Amino acid sequence: MKRLTSFLAIPLLVTVLAADASAKRAPVKVTVNLTSHRFTPGPIYLAGGVPLRLTLANPSGEAHEFSAPEFFYWSSLRGRIPDGIVKLKSGERKTLILTPRRGTYKLRCGRFGHSFLGMNTTIIVQ
């Protein structure tokens, strides 16, 4: 009987070790460019429950916003994003560490007229 118990415990131990290893894996790196007047890539596809190093880059000549309040609300996030909006000046880059939750979220630039000009897309977390 002891052999059977030990035999059954091995798959459980392997499962626990695999889950622990996946929790400590390095974040996936994704860069989103905010340009006049779009997000690239767009839509943005991410994996749910997977740690993410999200870099937001604004190479354009004007300020932009990465406004996704629901996305940030439902993500496990290091730090705080006031009102779910990241503001970037011209030439600025910001990196966020988070784990997104599955779902579909709206993303837009909150600067006056930018969303109307096409600066909106979707974040799809599968």
CSV table of N, CA, C and O in Angstrom, one decimal:
chain,number,residue,atom,x,y,z
A,1,MET,N,0.8,-1.2,0.0
A,1,MET,CA,0.0,0.0,0.0
A,1,MET,C,0.9,1.3,0.0
A,1,MET,O,0.5,2.2,-0.6
A,2,LYS,N,2.0,1.2,0.7
A,2,LYS,CA,2.9,2.4,0.7
A,2,LYS,C,3.4,2.7,-0.7
A,2,LYS,O,3.5,3.9,-1.0
A,3,ARG,N,3.7,1.7,-1.5
A,3,ARG,CA,4.2,2.0,-2.8
A,3,ARG,C,3.1,2.7,-3.7
A,3,ARG,O,3.4,3.6,-4.4
A,4,LEU,N,1.9,2.3,-3.5
A,4,LEU,CA,0.8,2.9,-4.3
A,4,LEU,C,0.6,4.4,-3.8
A,4,LEU,O,0.5,5.3,-4.7
A,5,THR,N,0.7,4.6,-2.5
A,5,THR,CA,0.6,6.0,-2.0
A,5,THR,C,1.7,6.9,-2.6
A,5,THR,O,1.5,8.0,-3.0
A,6,SER,N,3.0,6.3,-2.5
A,6,SER,CA,4.1,7.1,-3.1
A,6,SER,C,4.0,7.3,-4.6
A,6,SER,O,4.3,8.4,-5.1
A,7,PHE,N,3.5,6.3,-5.3
A,7,PHE,CA,3.3,6.4,-6.7
A,7,PHE,C,2.3,7.5,-7.0
A,7,PHE,O,2.4,8.3,-8.0
A,8,LEU,N,1.2,7.7,-6.3
A,8,LEU,CA,0.2,8.7,-6.5
A,8,LEU,C,0.6,10.1,-6.1
A,8,LEU,O,0.2,11.1,-6.6
A,9,ALA,N,1.5,10.1,-5.1
A,9,ALA,CA,2.0,11.4,-4.6
A,9,ALA,C,3.0,12.1,-5.6
A,9,ALA,O,3.1,13.3,-5.6
A,10,ILE,N,3.7,11.3,-6.5
A,10,ILE,CA,4.7,11.9,-7.4
A,10,ILE,C,4.0,12.9,-8.4
A,10,ILE,O,4.5,14.0,-8.5
A,11,PRO,N,2.9,12.5,-9.1
A,11,PRO,CA,2.3,13.5,-10.0
A,11,PRO,C,1.9,14.8,-9.3
A,11,PRO,O,2.0,15.9,-9.8
A,12,LEU,N,1.4,14.6,-8.0
A,12,LEU,CA,0.9,15.8,-7.2
A,12,LEU,C,2.1,16.7,-7.0
A,12,LEU,O,2.1,17.9,-7.1
A,13,LEU,N,3.3,16.1,-6.6
A,13,LEU,CA,4.5,16.9,-6.3
A,13,LEU,C,5.0,17.6,-7.5
A,13,LEU,O,5.3,18.8,-7.5
A,14,VAL,N,5.0,16.9,-8.7
A,14,VAL,CA,5.4,17.5,-10.0
A,14,VAL,C,4.5,18.7,-10.3
A,14,VAL,O,4.9,19.8,-10.7
A,15,THR,N,3.2,18.5,-10.1
A,15,THR,CA,2.2,19.6,-10.4
A,15,THR,C,2.5,20.8,-9.5
A,15,THR,O,2.5,22.0,-10.0
A,16,VAL,N,2.7,20.6,-8.2
A,16,VAL,CA,3.0,21.7,-7.3
A,16,VAL,C,4.3,22.4,-7.7
A,16,VAL,O,4.3,23.6,-7.7
A,17,LEU,N,5.3,21.7,-8.0
A,17,LEU,CA,6.6,22.3,-8.4
A,17,LEU,C,6.5,23.1,-9.7
A,17,LEU,O,7.0,24.1,-9.9
A,18,ALA,N,5.7,22.5,-10.7
A,18,ALA,CA,5.5,23.2,-11.9
A,18,ALA,C,4.7,24.5,-11.7
A,18,ALA,O,5.0,25.6,-12.3
A,19,ALA,N,3.7,24.5,-10.9
A,19,ALA,CA,3.0,25.7,-10.6
A,19,ALA,C,3.8,26.8,-9.9
A,19,ALA,O,3.8,28.0,-10.2
A,20,ASP,N,4.7,26.3,-9.0
A,20,ASP,CA,5.6,27.3,-8.3
A,20,ASP,C,6.6,27.9,-9.3
A,20,ASP,O,6.9,29.1,-9.3
A,21,ALA,N,7.1,27.1,-10.2
A,21,ALA,CA,8.1,27.6,-11.2
A,21,ALA,C,7.4,28.6,-12.2
A,21,ALA,O,8.0,29.6,-12.5
A,22,SER,N,6.2,28.3,-12.6
A,22,SER,CA,5.5,29.2,-13.5
A,22,SER,C,5.2,30.6,-12.8
A,22,SER,O,5.2,31.6,-13.4
A,23,ALA,N,5.0,30.5,-11.5
A,23,ALA,CA,4.7,31.8,-10.8
A,23,ALA,C,5.9,32.7,-10.7
A,23,ALA,O,5.8,33.9,-10.6
A,24,LYS,N,7.1,32.1,-10.8
A,24,LYS,CA,8.3,32.9,-10.7
A,24,LYS,C,9.0,33.2,-12.0
A,24,LYS,O,10.0,33.7,-12.1
A,25,ARG,N,8.3,32.9,-13.1
A,25,ARG,CA,8.9,33.1,-14.4
A,25,ARG,C,9.0,34.6,-14.7
A,25,ARG,O,8.3,35.4,-14.2
A,26,ALA,N,10.0,34.9,-15.6
A,26,ALA,CA,10.2,36.3,-16.0
A,26,ALA,C,9.0,36.8,-16.8
A,26,ALA,O,8.4,36.1,-17.5
A,27,PRO,N,8.7,38.1,-16.6
A,27,PRO,CA,7.6,38.7,-17.3
A,27,PRO,C,7.8,38.7,-18.8
A,27,PRO,O,8.9,38.9,-19.3
A,28,VAL,N,6.7,38.6,-19.5
A,28,VAL,CA,6.7,38.7,-21.0
A,28,VAL,C,6.9,40.2,-21.2
A,28,VAL,O,6.3,41.1,-20.6
A,29,LYS,N,7.6,40.6,-22.3
A,29,LYS,CA,7.9,42.0,-22.6
A,29,LYS,C,7.0,42.4,-23.8
A,29,LYS,O,7.0,41.7,-24.8
A,30,VAL,N,6.3,43.5,-23.6
A,30,VAL,CA,5.4,44.0,-24.7
A,30,VAL,C,5.6,45.5,-24.7
A,30,VAL,O,5.6,46.2,-23.7
A,31,THR,N,5.8,46.1,-25.9
A,31,THR,CA,5.9,47.5,-26.1
A,31,THR,C,4.8,48.0,-26.9
A,31,THR,O,4.4,47.4,-27.9
A,32,VAL,N,4.2,49.1,-26.4
A,32,VAL,CA,3.1,49.8,-27.2
A,32,VAL,C,3.6,51.2,-27.5
A,32,VAL,O,4.0,51.9,-26.6
A,33,ASN,N,3.5,51.5,-28.8
A,33,ASN,CA,3.9,52.9,-29.2
A,33,ASN,C,2.6,53.7,-29.3
A,33,ASN,O,1.6,53.3,-29.9
A,34,LEU,N,2.7,55.0,-28.8
A,34,LEU,CA,1.6,55.9,-28.9
A,34,LEU,C,2.1,57.0,-29.8
A,34,LEU,O,3.0,57.8,-29.5
A,35,THR,N,1.5,57.0,-31.0
A,35,THR,CA,1.9,58.0,-32.1
A,35,THR,C,0.7,58.8,-32.5
A,35,THR,O,-0.4,58.5,-32.1
A,36,SER,N,0.9,59.7,-33.3
A,36,SER,CA,-0.2,60.6,-33.8
A,36,SER,C,-0.9,59.9,-35.0
A,36,SER,O,-0.3,59.9,-36.1
A,37,HIS,N,-2.0,59.4,-34.9
A,37,HIS,CA,-2.9,59.3,-33.8
A,37,HIS,C,-3.4,57.8,-33.7
A,37,HIS,O,-4.5,57.5,-34.2
A,38,ARG,N,-2.5,56.9,-33.2
A,38,ARG,CA,-2.8,55.5,-33.1
A,38,ARG,C,-2.0,54.9,-32.0
A,38,ARG,O,-0.9,55.4,-31.6
A,39,PHE,N,-2.4,53.7,-31.6
A,39,PHE,CA,-1.6,52.8,-30.8
A,39,PHE,C,-1.1,51.7,-31.7
A,39,PHE,O,-1.8,51.1,-32.5
A,40,THR,N,0.2,51.3,-31.5
A,40,THR,CA,0.8,50.2,-32.3
A,40,THR,C,1.4,49.3,-31.3
A,40,THR,O,2.3,49.7,-30.5
A,41,PRO,N,1.0,48.0,-31.2
A,41,PRO,CA,0.0,47.4,-32.1
A,41,PRO,C,-1.4,47.8,-31.6
A,41,PRO,O,-1.6,48.3,-30.5
A,42,GLY,N,-2.3,47.5,-32.4
A,42,GLY,CA,-3.7,47.8,-32.1
A,42,GLY,C,-4.6,46.8,-33.0
A,42,GLY,O,-4.4,46.9,-34.2
A,43,PRO,N,-5.4,46.0,-32.4
A,43,PRO,CA,-5.6,45.8,-31.0
A,43,PRO,C,-4.3,45.1,-30.3
A,43,PRO,O,-3.4,44.6,-31.0
A,44,ILE,N,-4.3,45.2,-29.0
A,44,ILE,CA,-3.2,44.6,-28.2
A,44,ILE,C,-3.7,43.3,-27.7
A,44,ILE,O,-4.7,43.2,-27.0
A,45,TYR,N,-3.0,42.2,-28.0
A,45,TYR,CA,-3.3,40.8,-27.5
A,45,TYR,C,-2.3,40.5,-26.4
A,45,TYR,O,-1.1,40.6,-26.6
A,46,LEU,N,-2.8,40.0,-25.2
A,46,LEU,CA,-2.0,39.6,-24.1
A,46,LEU,C,-2.5,38.3,-23.6
A,46,LEU,O,-3.7,37.9,-23.8
A,47,ALA,N,-1.7,37.6,-22.8
A,47,ALA,CA,-2.1,36.4,-22.1
A,47,ALA,C,-2.5,36.6,-20.7
A,47,ALA,O,-1.8,37.3,-20.0
A,48,GLY,N,-3.7,36.1,-20.4
A,48,GLY,CA,-4.2,36.3,-19.0
A,48,GLY,C,-3.5,35.5,-18.0
A,48,GLY,O,-3.1,34.4,-18.2
A,49,GLY,N,-3.2,36.2,-16.8
A,49,GLY,CA,-2.5,35.5,-15.7
A,49,GLY,C,-1.1,35.4,-15.9
A,49,GLY,O,-0.4,34.7,-15.1
A,50,VAL,N,-0.5,35.9,-16.9
A,50,VAL,CA,0.9,35.8,-17.2
A,50,VAL,C,1.6,37.2,-16.9
A,50,VAL,O,1.2,38.2,-17.4
A,51,PRO,N,2.6,37.2,-16.0
A,51,PRO,CA,3.3,38.4,-15.7
A,51,PRO,C,3.8,39.2,-17.0
A,51,PRO,O,4.3,38.5,-17.9
A,52,LEU,N,3.6,40.5,-16.9
A,52,LEU,CA,3.9,41.3,-18.1
A,52,LEU,C,4.7,42.5,-17.8
A,52,LEU,O,4.5,43.2,-16.8
A,53,ARG,N,5.7,42.8,-18.6
A,53,ARG,CA,6.5,44.0,-18.5
A,53,ARG,C,6.0,44.9,-19.7
A,53,ARG,O,6.5,44.7,-20.8
A,54,LEU,N,5.1,45.8,-19.4
A,54,LEU,CA,4.5,46.6,-20.5
A,54,LEU,C,5.2,48.0,-20.6
A,54,LEU,O,5.2,48.8,-19.6
A,55,THR,N,5.9,48.2,-21.7
A,55,THR,CA,6.5,49.4,-22.0
A,55,THR,C,5.7,50.3,-22.9
A,55,THR,O,5.3,49.8,-24.0
A,56,LEU,N,5.4,51.5,-22.4
A,56,LEU,CA,4.7,52.5,-23.2
A,56,LEU,C,5.6,53.5,-23.7
A,56,LEU,O,6.4,54.1,-22.9
A,57,ALA,N,5.7,53.7,-25.0
A,57,ALA,CA,6.6,54.6,-25.6
A,57,ALA,C,5.9,55.7,-26.5
A,57,ALA,O,5.0,55.3,-27.2
A,58,ASN,N,6.3,56.9,-26.3
A,58,ASN,CA,5.7,58.0,-27.1
A,58,ASN,C,6.8,58.7,-27.9
A,58,ASN,O,7.4,59.6,-27.5
A,59,PRO,N,7.0,58.2,-29.2
A,59,PRO,CA,8.0,58.8,-30.0
A,59,PRO,C,7.5,60.0,-30.8
A,59,PRO,O,8.3,60.6,-31.5
A,60,SER,N,6.3,60.3,-30.6
A,60,SER,CA,5.7,61.5,-31.4
A,60,SER,C,6.1,62.8,-30.8
A,60,SER,O,6.7,62.9,-29.7
A,61,GLY,N,5.7,63.9,-31.5
A,61,GLY,CA,6.1,65.2,-31.1
A,61,GLY,C,5.1,65.9,-30.1
A,61,GLY,O,5.2,67.1,-29.9
A,62,GLU,N,4.1,65.1,-29.6
A,62,GLU,CA,3.1,65.7,-28.7
A,62,GLU,C,2.8,64.7,-27.6
A,62,GLU,O,3.1,63.5,-27.7
A,63,ALA,N,2.2,65.2,-26.5
A,63,ALA,CA,1.8,64.3,-25.4
A,63,ALA,C,0.6,63.4,-25.8
A,63,ALA,O,-0.2,63.8,-26.6
A,64,HIS,N,0.6,62.2,-25.1
A,64,HIS,CA,-0.5,61.3,-25.3
A,64,HIS,C,-0.8,60.6,-24.0
A,64,HIS,O,0.0,60.7,-23.0
A,65,GLU,N,-1.9,59.9,-24.0
A,65,GLU,CA,-2.4,59.2,-22.8
A,65,GLU,C,-2.7,57.7,-23.1
A,65,GLU,O,-3.3,57.5,-24.2
A,66,PHE,N,-2.4,56.8,-22.3
A,66,PHE,CA,-2.8,55.4,-22.3
A,66,PHE,C,-3.9,55.3,-21.3
A,66,PHE,O,-3.6,55.1,-20.1
A,67,SER,N,-5.1,55.4,-21.7
A,67,SER,CA,-6.2,55.5,-20.8
A,67,SER,C,-7.0,54.1,-20.9
A,67,SER,O,-7.7,53.9,-21.9
A,68,ALA,N,-6.9,53.3,-19.9
A,68,ALA,CA,-7.5,52.0,-19.9
A,68,ALA,C,-7.9,51.6,-18.4
A,68,ALA,O,-7.4,50.7,-17.8
A,69,PRO,N,-8.9,52.4,-17.8
A,69,PRO,CA,-9.2,52.2,-16.4
A,69,PRO,C,-9.6,50.8,-16.0
A,69,PRO,O,-9.2,50.3,-15.0
A,70,GLU,N,-10.5,50.2,-16.8
A,70,GLU,CA,-10.9,48.8,-16.5
A,70,GLU,C,-9.8,47.8,-16.6
A,70,GLU,O,-9.7,46.9,-15.8
A,71,PHE,N,-8.9,48.0,-17.6
A,71,PHE,CA,-7.7,47.1,-17.7
A,71,PHE,C,-6.9,47.1,-16.5
A,71,PHE,O,-6.5,46.1,-15.9
A,72,PHE,N,-6.6,48.4,-16.0
A,72,PHE,CA,-5.7,48.5,-14.8
A,72,PHE,C,-6.4,48.1,-13.6
A,72,PHE,O,-5.8,47.5,-12.7
A,73,TYR,N,-7.7,48.3,-13.5
A,73,TYR,CA,-8.5,47.9,-12.3
A,73,TYR,C,-8.4,46.4,-12.1
A,73,TYR,O,-8.3,45.9,-11.0
A,74,TRP,N,-8.6,45.6,-13.2
A,74,TRP,CA,-8.6,44.2,-13.1
A,74,TRP,C,-7.3,43.5,-13.1
A,74,TRP,O,-7.2,42.3,-12.9
A,75,SER,N,-6.2,44.2,-13.4
A,75,SER,CA,-4.9,43.7,-13.4
A,75,SER,C,-4.2,43.7,-12.0
A,75,SER,O,-4.5,44.6,-11.3
A,76,SER,N,-3.4,42.7,-11.8
A,76,SER,CA,-2.5,42.8,-10.6
A,76,SER,C,-1.4,43.7,-11.0
A,76,SER,O,-0.6,43.3,-11.9
A,77,LEU,N,-1.2,44.8,-10.2
A,77,LEU,CA,-0.2,45.8,-10.7
A,77,LEU,C,0.7,46.2,-9.6
A,77,LEU,O,0.3,46.3,-8.4
A,78,ARG,N,2.0,46.4,-10.0
A,78,ARG,CA,3.0,46.9,-9.0
A,78,ARG,C,2.8,48.4,-9.1
A,78,ARG,O,3.0,49.0,-10.2
A,79,GLY,N,2.6,49.1,-8.0
A,79,GLY,CA,2.4,50.5,-8.0
A,79,GLY,C,0.9,50.9,-8.2
A,79,GLY,O,0.0,50.0,-8.1
A,80,ARG,N,0.7,52.1,-8.6
A,80,ARG,CA,-0.6,52.6,-8.7
A,80,ARG,C,-0.7,53.4,-10.0
A,80,ARG,O,0.2,54.2,-10.3
A,81,ILE,N,-1.8,53.3,-10.7
A,81,ILE,CA,-2.1,54.1,-11.9
A,81,ILE,C,-3.3,55.0,-11.6
A,81,ILE,O,-4.5,54.5,-11.7
A,82,PRO,N,-3.2,56.2,-11.2
A,82,PRO,CA,-4.3,57.1,-10.9
A,82,PRO,C,-5.3,57.2,-12.0
A,82,PRO,O,-4.9,57.5,-13.2
A,83,ASP,N,-6.6,56.8,-11.7
A,83,ASP,CA,-7.7,56.9,-12.7
A,83,ASP,C,-7.5,56.0,-13.9
A,83,ASP,O,-8.2,56.1,-14.9
A,84,GLY,N,-6.5,55.1,-13.8
A,84,GLY,CA,-6.3,54.1,-15.0
A,84,GLY,C,-5.7,54.8,-16.2
A,84,GLY,O,-5.9,54.3,-17.3
A,85,ILE,N,-5.0,55.9,-16.0
A,85,ILE,CA,-4.4,56.7,-17.1
A,85,ILE,C,-2.9,56.9,-16.9
A,85,ILE,O,-2.5,57.4,-15.9
A,86,VAL,N,-2.1,56.6,-17.9
A,86,VAL,CA,-0.7,56.8,-17.9
A,86,VAL,C,-0.5,57.9,-18.9
A,86,VAL,O,-0.8,57.8,-20.1
A,87,LYS,N,0.1,59.0,-18.4
A,87,LYS,CA,0.4,60.2,-19.3
A,87,LYS,C,1.8,60.2,-19.7
A,87,LYS,O,2.7,60.0,-18.9
A,88,LEU,N,2.0,60.4,-21.0
A,88,LEU,CA,3.4,60.4,-21.6
A,88,LEU,C,3.7,61.7,-22.3
A,88,LEU,O,2.9,62.0,-23.3
A,89,LYS,N,4.7,62.4,-22.0
A,89,LYS,CA,5.2,63.5,-22.7
A,89,LYS,C,5.8,63.1,-24.0
A,89,LYS,O,6.2,61.9,-24.2
A,90,SER,N,6.1,64.0,-24.9
A,90,SER,CA,6.8,63.7,-26.2
A,90,SER,C,8.1,63.0,-25.9
A,90,SER,O,8.9,63.5,-25.1
A,91,GLY,N,8.4,61.9,-26.5
A,91,GLY,CA,9.7,61.2,-26.3
A,91,GLY,C,9.8,60.4,-25.1
A,91,GLY,O,10.8,59.8,-24.8
A,92,GLU,N,8.8,60.4,-24.2
A,92,GLU,CA,8.8,59.7,-22.9
A,92,GLU,C,8.5,58.2,-23.1
A,92,GLU,O,7.7,57.8,-23.9
A,93,ARG,N,9.1,57.4,-22.2
A,93,ARG,CA,8.8,55.9,-22.1
A,93,ARG,C,8.5,55.6,-20.6
A,93,ARG,O,9.2,56.1,-19.7
A,94,LYS,N,7.6,54.7,-20.4
A,94,LYS,CA,7.3,54.3,-19.0
A,94,LYS,C,7.1,52.8,-19.1
A,94,LYS,O,6.5,52.2,-20.0
A,95,THR,N,7.6,52.1,-18.1
A,95,THR,CA,7.4,50.6,-18.0
A,95,THR,C,6.6,50.2,-16.8
A,95,THR,O,6.9,50.7,-15.7
A,96,LEU,N,5.7,49.4,-17.0
A,96,LEU,CA,4.8,48.9,-15.9
A,96,LEU,C,4.9,47.4,-15.8
A,96,LEU,O,5.1,46.7,-16.8
A,97,ILE,N,4.9,46.9,-14.5
A,97,ILE,CA,4.9,45.5,-14.3
A,97,ILE,C,3.5,45.1,-13.8
A,97,ILE,O,3.1,45.6,-12.8
A,98,LEU,N,2.9,44.2,-14.5
A,98,LEU,CA,1.5,43.8,-14.1
A,98,LEU,C,1.2,42.4,-14.6
A,98,LEU,O,1.9,41.8,-15.4
A,99,THR,N,0.1,41.8,-14.0
A,99,THR,CA,-0.4,40.6,-14.5
A,99,THR,C,-1.9,40.8,-14.9
A,99,THR,O,-2.7,41.1,-14.0
A,100,PRO,N,-2.2,40.8,-16.2
A,100,PRO,CA,-3.5,41.1,-16.7
A,100,PRO,C,-4.5,40.0,-16.4
A,100,PRO,O,-4.1,38.8,-16.4
A,101,ARG,N,-5.7,40.4,-16.2
A,101,ARG,CA,-6.8,39.4,-16.1
A,101,ARG,C,-7.6,39.2,-17.4
A,101,ARG,O,-7.7,40.2,-18.2
A,102,ARG,N,-8.0,38.0,-17.7
A,102,ARG,CA,-8.7,37.8,-19.0
A,102,ARG,C,-9.9,38.7,-19.1
A,102,ARG,O,-10.6,39.0,-18.2
A,103,GLY,N,-10.1,39.2,-20.4
A,103,GLY,CA,-11.2,40.1,-20.7
A,103,GLY,C,-10.9,40.9,-21.9
A,103,GLY,O,-9.8,40.9,-22.4
A,104,THR,N,-11.8,41.8,-22.3
A,104,THR,CA,-11.6,42.7,-23.4
A,104,THR,C,-11.8,44.1,-22.8
A,104,THR,O,-12.8,44.4,-22.1
A,105,TYR,N,-10.9,45.0,-23.1
A,105,TYR,CA,-10.9,46.3,-22.4
A,105,TYR,C,-10.7,47.4,-23.5
A,105,TYR,O,-10.0,47.2,-24.5
A,106,LYS,N,-11.3,48.5,-23.3
A,106,LYS,CA,-11.2,49.7,-24.2
A,106,LYS,C,-9.9,50.4,-23.8
A,106,LYS,O,-9.6,50.6,-22.6
A,107,LEU,N,-9.2,50.9,-24.8
A,107,LEU,CA,-8.0,51.7,-24.7
A,107,LEU,C,-8.2,53.0,-25.6
A,107,LEU,O,-8.6,52.9,-26.7
A,108,ARG,N,-7.9,54.1,-25.0
A,108,ARG,CA,-8.0,55.4,-25.8
A,108,ARG,C,-7.0,56.4,-25.3
A,108,ARG,O,-6.5,56.2,-24.2
A,109,CYS,N,-6.8,57.4,-26.1
A,109,CYS,CA,-6.0,58.5,-25.6
A,109,CYS,C,-7.0,59.6,-25.1
A,109,CYS,O,-7.9,59.9,-25.8
A,110,GLY,N,-6.8,60.1,-23.9
A,110,GLY,CA,-7.7,61.0,-23.3
A,110,GLY,C,-7.4,62.5,-23.7
A,110,GLY,O,-8.2,63.4,-23.3
A,111,ARG,N,-6.4,62.7,-24.5
A,111,ARG,CA,-6.1,64.1,-24.9
A,111,ARG,C,-7.3,64.6,-25.9
A,111,ARG,O,-7.8,63.8,-26.6
A,112,PHE,N,-7.6,65.8,-25.8
A,112,PHE,CA,-8.7,66.4,-26.6
A,112,PHE,C,-8.6,66.0,-28.1
A,112,PHE,O,-7.6,66.4,-28.7
A,113,GLY,N,-9.6,65.4,-28.6
A,113,GLY,CA,-9.7,65.1,-30.0
A,113,GLY,C,-8.9,63.9,-30.5
A,113,GLY,O,-9.1,63.4,-31.6
A,114,HIS,N,-8.0,63.3,-29.7
A,114,HIS,CA,-7.1,62.2,-30.1
A,114,HIS,C,-7.9,61.0,-30.4
A,114,HIS,O,-7.7,60.3,-31.4
A,115,SER,N,-8.8,60.6,-29.5
A,115,SER,CA,-9.6,59.4,-29.7
A,115,SER,C,-10.5,59.6,-31.0
A,115,SER,O,-10.6,58.6,-31.8
A,116,PHE,N,-11.0,60.7,-31.2
A,116,PHE,CA,-11.8,61.0,-32.4
A,116,PHE,C,-11.0,60.8,-33.7
A,116,PHE,O,-11.5,60.4,-34.7
A,117,LEU,N,-9.7,61.2,-33.6
A,117,LEU,CA,-8.8,61.1,-34.8
A,117,LEU,C,-8.3,59.6,-35.0
A,117,LEU,O,-7.5,59.4,-35.9
A,118,GLY,N,-8.8,58.7,-34.1
A,118,GLY,CA,-8.4,57.3,-34.3
A,118,GLY,C,-7.5,56.7,-33.3
A,118,GLY,O,-7.1,55.5,-33.4
A,119,MET,N,-7.2,57.4,-32.2
A,119,MET,CA,-6.4,56.9,-31.2
A,119,MET,C,-7.2,56.2,-30.1
A,119,MET,O,-7.3,56.6,-29.0
A,120,ASN,N,-7.7,55.0,-30.6
A,120,ASN,CA,-8.5,54.1,-29.7
A,120,ASN,C,-8.4,52.7,-30.2
A,120,ASN,O,-8.3,52.5,-31.4
A,121,THR,N,-8.4,51.8,-29.3
A,121,THR,CA,-8.3,50.4,-29.7
A,121,THR,C,-8.8,49.5,-28.6
A,121,THR,O,-9.4,50.0,-27.7
A,122,THR,N,-8.5,48.2,-28.7
A,122,THR,CA,-8.9,47.3,-27.7
A,122,THR,C,-7.7,46.5,-27.1
A,122,THR,O,-6.8,46.2,-27.9
A,123,ILE,N,-7.8,46.2,-25.9
A,123,ILE,CA,-6.8,45.3,-25.2
A,123,ILE,C,-7.6,44.0,-25.0
A,123,ILE,O,-8.6,43.9,-24.3
A,124,ILE,N,-7.1,42.9,-25.7
A,124,ILE,CA,-7.7,41.6,-25.6
A,124,ILE,C,-6.8,40.7,-24.8
A,124,ILE,O,-5.7,40.3,-25.2
A,125,VAL,N,-7.3,40.3,-23.6
A,125,VAL,CA,-6.5,39.4,-22.7
A,125,VAL,C,-7.1,38.0,-22.8
A,125,VAL,O,-8.3,37.8,-22.3
A,126,GLN,N,-6.4,37.0,-23.3
A,126,GLN,CA,-7.0,35.7,-23.5
A,126,GLN,C,-6.5,34.7,-22.5
A,126,GLN,O,-5.4,34.8,-22.0
